[in-house]
Short mmCIF file of N, CA and C in Angstrom, two decimals:
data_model
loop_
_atom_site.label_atom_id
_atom_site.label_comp_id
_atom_site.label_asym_id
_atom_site.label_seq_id
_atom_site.Cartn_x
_atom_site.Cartn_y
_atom_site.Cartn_z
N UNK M 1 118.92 115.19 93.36
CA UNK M 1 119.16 114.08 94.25
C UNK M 1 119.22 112.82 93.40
N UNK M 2 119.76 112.06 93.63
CA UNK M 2 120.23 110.42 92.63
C UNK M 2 120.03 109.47 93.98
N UNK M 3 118.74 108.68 92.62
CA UNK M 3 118.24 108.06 92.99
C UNK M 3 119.22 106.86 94.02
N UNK M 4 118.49 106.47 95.04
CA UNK M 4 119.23 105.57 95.92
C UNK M 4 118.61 104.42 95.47
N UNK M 5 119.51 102.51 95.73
CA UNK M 5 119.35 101.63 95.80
C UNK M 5 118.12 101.49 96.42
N UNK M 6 116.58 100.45 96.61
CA UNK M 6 116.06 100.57 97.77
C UNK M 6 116.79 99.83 99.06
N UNK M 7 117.57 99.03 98.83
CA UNK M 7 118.59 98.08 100.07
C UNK M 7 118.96 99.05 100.84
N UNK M 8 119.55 100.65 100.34
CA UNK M 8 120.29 101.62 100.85
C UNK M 8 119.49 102.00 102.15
N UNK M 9 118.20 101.99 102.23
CA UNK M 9 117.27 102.02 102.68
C UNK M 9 116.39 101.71 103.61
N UNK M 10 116.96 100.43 103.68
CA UNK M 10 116.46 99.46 104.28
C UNK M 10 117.14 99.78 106.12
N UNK M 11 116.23 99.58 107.21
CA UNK M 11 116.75 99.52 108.28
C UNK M 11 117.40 100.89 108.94
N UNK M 12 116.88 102.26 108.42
CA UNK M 12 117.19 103.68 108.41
C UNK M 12 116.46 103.94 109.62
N UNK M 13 117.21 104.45 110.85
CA UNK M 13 116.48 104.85 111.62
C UNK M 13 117.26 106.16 112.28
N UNK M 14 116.29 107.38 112.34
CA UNK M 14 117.33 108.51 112.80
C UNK M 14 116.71 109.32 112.98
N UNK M 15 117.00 110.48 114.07
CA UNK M 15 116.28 111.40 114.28
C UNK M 15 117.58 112.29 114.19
N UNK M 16 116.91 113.69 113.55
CA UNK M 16 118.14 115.12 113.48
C UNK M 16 117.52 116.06 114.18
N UNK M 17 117.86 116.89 115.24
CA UNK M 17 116.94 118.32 115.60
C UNK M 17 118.24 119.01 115.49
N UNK M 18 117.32 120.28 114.75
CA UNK M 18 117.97 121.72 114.23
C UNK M 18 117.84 123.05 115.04
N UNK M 19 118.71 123.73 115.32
CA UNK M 19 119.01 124.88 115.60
C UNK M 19 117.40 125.45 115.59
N UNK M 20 117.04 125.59 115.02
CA UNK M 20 115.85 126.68 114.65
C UNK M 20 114.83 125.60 115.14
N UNK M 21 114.85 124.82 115.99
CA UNK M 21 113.70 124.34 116.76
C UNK M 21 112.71 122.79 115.86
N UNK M 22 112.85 122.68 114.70
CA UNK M 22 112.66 121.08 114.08
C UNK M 22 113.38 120.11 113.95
N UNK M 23 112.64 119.04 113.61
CA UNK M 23 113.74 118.44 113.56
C UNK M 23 113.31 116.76 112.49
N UNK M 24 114.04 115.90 112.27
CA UNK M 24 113.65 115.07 110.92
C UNK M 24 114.04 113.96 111.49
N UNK M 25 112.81 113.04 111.86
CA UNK M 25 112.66 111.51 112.19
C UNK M 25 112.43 110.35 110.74
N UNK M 26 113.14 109.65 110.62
CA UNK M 26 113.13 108.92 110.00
C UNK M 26 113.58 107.28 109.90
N UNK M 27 112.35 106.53 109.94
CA UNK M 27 112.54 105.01 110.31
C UNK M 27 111.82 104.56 109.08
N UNK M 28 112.78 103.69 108.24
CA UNK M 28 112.33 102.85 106.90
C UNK M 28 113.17 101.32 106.99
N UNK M 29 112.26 100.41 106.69
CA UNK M 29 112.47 98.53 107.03
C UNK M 29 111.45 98.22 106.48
N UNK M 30 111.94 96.79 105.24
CA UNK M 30 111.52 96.23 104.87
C UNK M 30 111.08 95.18 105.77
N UNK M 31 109.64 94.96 105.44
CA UNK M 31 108.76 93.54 105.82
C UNK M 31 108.15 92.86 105.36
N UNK M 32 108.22 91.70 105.95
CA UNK M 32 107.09 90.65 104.97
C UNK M 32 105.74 90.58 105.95
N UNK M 33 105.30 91.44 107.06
CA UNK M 33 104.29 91.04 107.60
C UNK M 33 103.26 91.68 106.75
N UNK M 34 101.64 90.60 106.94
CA UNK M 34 100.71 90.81 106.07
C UNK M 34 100.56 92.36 105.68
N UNK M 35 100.34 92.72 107.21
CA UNK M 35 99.67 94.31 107.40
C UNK M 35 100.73 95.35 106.49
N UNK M 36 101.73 94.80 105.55
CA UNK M 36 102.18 96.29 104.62
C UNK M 36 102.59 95.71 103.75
N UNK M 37 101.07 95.57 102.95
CA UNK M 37 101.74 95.05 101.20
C UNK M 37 102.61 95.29 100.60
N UNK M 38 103.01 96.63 100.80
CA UNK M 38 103.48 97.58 100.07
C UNK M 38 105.08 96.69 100.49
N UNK M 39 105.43 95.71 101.31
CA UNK M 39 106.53 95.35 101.59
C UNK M 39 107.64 96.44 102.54
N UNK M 40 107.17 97.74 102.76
CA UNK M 40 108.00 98.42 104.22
C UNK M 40 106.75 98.81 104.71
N UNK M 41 107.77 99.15 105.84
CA UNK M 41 107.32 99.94 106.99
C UNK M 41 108.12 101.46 107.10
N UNK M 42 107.37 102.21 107.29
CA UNK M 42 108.21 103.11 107.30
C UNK M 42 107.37 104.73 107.99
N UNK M 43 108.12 106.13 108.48
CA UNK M 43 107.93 107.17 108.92
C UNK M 43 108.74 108.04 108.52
N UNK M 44 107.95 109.09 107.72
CA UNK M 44 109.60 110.28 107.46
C UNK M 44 108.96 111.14 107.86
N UNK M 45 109.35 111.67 108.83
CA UNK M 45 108.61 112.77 109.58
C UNK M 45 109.64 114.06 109.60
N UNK M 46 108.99 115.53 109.39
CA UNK M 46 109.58 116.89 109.80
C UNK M 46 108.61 117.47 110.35
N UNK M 47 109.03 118.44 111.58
CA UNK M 47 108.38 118.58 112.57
C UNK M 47 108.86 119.77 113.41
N UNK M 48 108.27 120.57 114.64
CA UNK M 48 108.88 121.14 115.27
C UNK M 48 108.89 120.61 116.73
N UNK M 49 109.81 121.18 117.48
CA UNK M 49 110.21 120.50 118.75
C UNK M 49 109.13 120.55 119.69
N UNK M 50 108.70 121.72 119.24
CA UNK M 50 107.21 122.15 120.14
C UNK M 50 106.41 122.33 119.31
N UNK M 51 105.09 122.07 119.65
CA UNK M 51 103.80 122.33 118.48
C UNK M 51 103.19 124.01 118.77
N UNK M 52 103.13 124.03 117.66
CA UNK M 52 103.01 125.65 117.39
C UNK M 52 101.73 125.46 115.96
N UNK M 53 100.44 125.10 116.51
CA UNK M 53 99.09 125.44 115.50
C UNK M 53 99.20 126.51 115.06
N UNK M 54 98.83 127.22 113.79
CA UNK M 54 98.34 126.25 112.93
C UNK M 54 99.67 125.62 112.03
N UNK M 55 100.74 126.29 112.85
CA UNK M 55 101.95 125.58 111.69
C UNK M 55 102.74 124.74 111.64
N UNK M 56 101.75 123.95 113.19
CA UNK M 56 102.25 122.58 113.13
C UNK M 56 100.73 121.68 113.28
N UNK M 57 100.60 120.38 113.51
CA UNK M 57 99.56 119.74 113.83
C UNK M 57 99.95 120.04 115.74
N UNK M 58 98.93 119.63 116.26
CA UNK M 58 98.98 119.15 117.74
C UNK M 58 100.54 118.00 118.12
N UNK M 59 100.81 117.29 117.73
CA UNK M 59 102.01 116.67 118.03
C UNK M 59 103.39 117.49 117.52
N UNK M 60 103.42 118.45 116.87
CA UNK M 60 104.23 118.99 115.90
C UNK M 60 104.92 118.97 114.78
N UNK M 61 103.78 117.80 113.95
CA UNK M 61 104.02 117.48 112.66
C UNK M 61 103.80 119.17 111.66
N UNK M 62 105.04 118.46 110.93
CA UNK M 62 104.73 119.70 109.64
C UNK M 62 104.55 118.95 108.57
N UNK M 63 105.25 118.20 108.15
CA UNK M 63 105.02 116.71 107.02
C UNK M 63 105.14 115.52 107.62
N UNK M 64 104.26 114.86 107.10
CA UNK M 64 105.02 113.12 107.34
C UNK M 64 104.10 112.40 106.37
N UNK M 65 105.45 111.25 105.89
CA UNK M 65 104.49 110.33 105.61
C UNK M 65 104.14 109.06 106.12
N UNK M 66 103.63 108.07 106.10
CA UNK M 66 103.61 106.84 106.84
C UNK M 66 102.67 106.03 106.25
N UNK M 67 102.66 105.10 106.76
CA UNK M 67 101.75 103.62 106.48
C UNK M 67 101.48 102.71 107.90
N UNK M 68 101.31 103.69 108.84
CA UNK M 68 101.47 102.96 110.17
C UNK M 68 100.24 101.79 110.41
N UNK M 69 99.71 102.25 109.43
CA UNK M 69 97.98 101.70 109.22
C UNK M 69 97.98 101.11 107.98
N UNK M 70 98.24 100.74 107.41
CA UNK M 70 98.94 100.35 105.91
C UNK M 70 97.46 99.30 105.63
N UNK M 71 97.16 98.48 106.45
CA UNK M 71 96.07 97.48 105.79
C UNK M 71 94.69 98.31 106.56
N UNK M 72 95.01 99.12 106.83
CA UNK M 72 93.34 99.43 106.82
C UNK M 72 93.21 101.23 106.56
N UNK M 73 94.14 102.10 106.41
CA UNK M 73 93.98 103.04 106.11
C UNK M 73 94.79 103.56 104.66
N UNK M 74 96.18 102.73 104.17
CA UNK M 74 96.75 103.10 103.83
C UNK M 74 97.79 103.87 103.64
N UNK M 75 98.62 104.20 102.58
CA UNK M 75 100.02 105.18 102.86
C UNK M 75 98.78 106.75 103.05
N UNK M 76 99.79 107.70 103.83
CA UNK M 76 99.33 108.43 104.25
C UNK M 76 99.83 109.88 104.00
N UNK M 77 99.91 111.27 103.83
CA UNK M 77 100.70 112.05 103.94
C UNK M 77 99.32 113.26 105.41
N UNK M 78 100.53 113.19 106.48
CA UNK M 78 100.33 114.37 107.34
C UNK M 78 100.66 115.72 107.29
N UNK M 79 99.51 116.85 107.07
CA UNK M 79 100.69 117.93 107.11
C UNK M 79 99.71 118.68 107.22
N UNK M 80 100.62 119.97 107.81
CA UNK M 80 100.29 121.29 108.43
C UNK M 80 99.48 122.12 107.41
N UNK M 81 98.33 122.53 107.79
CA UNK M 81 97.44 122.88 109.23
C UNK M 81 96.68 121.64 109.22
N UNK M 82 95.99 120.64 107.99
CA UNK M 82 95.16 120.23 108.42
C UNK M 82 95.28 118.90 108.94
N UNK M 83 94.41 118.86 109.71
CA UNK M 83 94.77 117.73 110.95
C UNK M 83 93.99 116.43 110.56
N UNK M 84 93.76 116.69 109.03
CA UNK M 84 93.34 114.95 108.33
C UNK M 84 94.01 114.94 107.62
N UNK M 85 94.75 113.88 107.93
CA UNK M 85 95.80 113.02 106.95
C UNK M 85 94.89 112.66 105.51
N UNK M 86 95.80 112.94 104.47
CA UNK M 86 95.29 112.77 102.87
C UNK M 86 96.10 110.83 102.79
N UNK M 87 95.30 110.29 101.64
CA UNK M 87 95.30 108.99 101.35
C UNK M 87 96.05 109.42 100.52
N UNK M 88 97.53 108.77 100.03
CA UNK M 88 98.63 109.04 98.83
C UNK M 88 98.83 107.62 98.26
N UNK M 89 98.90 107.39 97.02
CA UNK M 89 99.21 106.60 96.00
C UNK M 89 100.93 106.38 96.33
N UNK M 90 101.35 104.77 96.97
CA UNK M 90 102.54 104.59 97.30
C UNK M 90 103.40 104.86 95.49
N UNK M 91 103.99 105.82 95.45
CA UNK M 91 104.90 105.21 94.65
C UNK M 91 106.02 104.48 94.41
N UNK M 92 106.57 103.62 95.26
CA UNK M 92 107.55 103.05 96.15
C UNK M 92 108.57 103.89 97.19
N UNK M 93 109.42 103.06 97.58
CA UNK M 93 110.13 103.81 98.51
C UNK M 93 111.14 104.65 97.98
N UNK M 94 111.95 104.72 97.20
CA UNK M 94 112.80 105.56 96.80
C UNK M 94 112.22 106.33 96.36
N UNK M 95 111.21 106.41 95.65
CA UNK M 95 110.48 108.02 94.97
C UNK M 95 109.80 108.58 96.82
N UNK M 96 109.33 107.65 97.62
CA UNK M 96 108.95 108.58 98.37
C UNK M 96 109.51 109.10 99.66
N UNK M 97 110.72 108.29 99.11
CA UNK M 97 112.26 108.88 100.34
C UNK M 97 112.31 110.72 99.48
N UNK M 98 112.76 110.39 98.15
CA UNK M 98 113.25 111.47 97.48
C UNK M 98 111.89 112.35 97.71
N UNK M 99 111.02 112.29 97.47
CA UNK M 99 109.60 113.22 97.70
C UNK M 99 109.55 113.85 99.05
N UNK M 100 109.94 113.35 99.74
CA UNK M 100 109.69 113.79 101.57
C UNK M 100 111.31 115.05 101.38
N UNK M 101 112.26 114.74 100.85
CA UNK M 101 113.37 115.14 101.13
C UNK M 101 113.05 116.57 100.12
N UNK M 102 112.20 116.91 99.28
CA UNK M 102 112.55 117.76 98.21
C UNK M 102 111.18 118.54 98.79
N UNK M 103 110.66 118.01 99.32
CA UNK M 103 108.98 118.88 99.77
C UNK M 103 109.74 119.59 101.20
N UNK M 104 110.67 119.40 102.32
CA UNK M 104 110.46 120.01 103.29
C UNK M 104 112.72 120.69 102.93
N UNK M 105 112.39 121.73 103.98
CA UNK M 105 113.84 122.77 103.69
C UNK M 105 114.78 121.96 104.77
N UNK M 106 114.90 120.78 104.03
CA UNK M 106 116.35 120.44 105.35
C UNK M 106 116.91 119.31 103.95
N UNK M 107 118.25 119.43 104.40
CA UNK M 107 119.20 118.37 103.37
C UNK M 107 119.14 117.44 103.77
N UNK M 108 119.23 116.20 102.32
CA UNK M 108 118.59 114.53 102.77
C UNK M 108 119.98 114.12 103.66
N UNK M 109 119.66 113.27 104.94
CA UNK M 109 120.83 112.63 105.60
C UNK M 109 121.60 111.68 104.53
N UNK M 110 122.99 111.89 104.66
CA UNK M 110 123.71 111.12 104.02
C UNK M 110 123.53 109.25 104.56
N UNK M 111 123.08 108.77 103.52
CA UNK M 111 122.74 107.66 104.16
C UNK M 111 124.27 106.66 105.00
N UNK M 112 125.20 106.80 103.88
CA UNK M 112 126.22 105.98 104.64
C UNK M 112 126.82 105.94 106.18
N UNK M 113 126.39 107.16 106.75
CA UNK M 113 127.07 108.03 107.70
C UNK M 113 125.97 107.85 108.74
N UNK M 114 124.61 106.81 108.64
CA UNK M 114 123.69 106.69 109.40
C UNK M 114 124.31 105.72 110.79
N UNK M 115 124.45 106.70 111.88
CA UNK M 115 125.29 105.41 113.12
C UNK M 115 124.50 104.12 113.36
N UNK M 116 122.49 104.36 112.96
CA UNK M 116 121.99 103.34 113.44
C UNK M 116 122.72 102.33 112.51
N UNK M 117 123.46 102.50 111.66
CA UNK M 117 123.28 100.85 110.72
C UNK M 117 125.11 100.29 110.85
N UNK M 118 125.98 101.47 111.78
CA UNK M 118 127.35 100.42 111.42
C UNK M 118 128.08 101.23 110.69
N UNK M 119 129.37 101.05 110.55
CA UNK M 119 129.76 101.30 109.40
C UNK M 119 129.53 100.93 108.19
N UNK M 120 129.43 101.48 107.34
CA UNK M 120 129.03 100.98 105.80
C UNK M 120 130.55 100.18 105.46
N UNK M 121 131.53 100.70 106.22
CA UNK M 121 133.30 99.79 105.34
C UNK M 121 133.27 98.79 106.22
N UNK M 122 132.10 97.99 107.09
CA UNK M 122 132.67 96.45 107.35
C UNK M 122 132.05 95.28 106.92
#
């Protein structure tokens, strides 16, 4: 996978559900509010449509990562079976776009082709 711009990035919002019952949420935006030093906000979630313990969590997480809590818990990684989220060392966003995409079995969305953002040719 080659490496993306972080701009590329910026303002990604999309959900995919698959044939075989999962499916891959993903919302990444840059901010300047206090609560995410780290400068985004962001969720890359894979999951199944229905929760199925132990090989999903209760909501039907299989991975995710997040910072929904960013000033008081930190970046986060969720994942199946156990139902406490581990504390992860941000390595910015493009390593942890590419990290989410290479840890779970689904191909990274082509970013240009994302409807939330427009065409990329205007």
């Amino acid at each position: 996978m080659s490496p993306l711009p972080e701009d590329e990035l910026d303002g990604i919002s999309r959900t995919m559900k698959y044939e075989d019952g999962t499916l891959v949420r993903v919302f990444v935006m840059r901010t300047d509010r206090d609560v995410y030093s780290s400068g985004w906000a962001y969720n890359v979630h894979y999951g199944a449509t229905e929760p199925n313990p132990p090989a999903t969590l209760e909501d039907g997480t299989i991975r995710r990562y997040d910072n929904a809590h960013e000033d008081t818990k930190g970046h986060e990684l969720h994942a199946a079976p156990d139902p406490e989220p581990v504390q992860i060392e941000f390595p910015g966003m493009v390593d942890l776009w590419d990290r989410f995409w290479r840890e779970i079995p689904k191909s990274a969305f082509e970013i240009a082709d994302d409807p939330q953002r427009g065409d990329p040719h205007d």
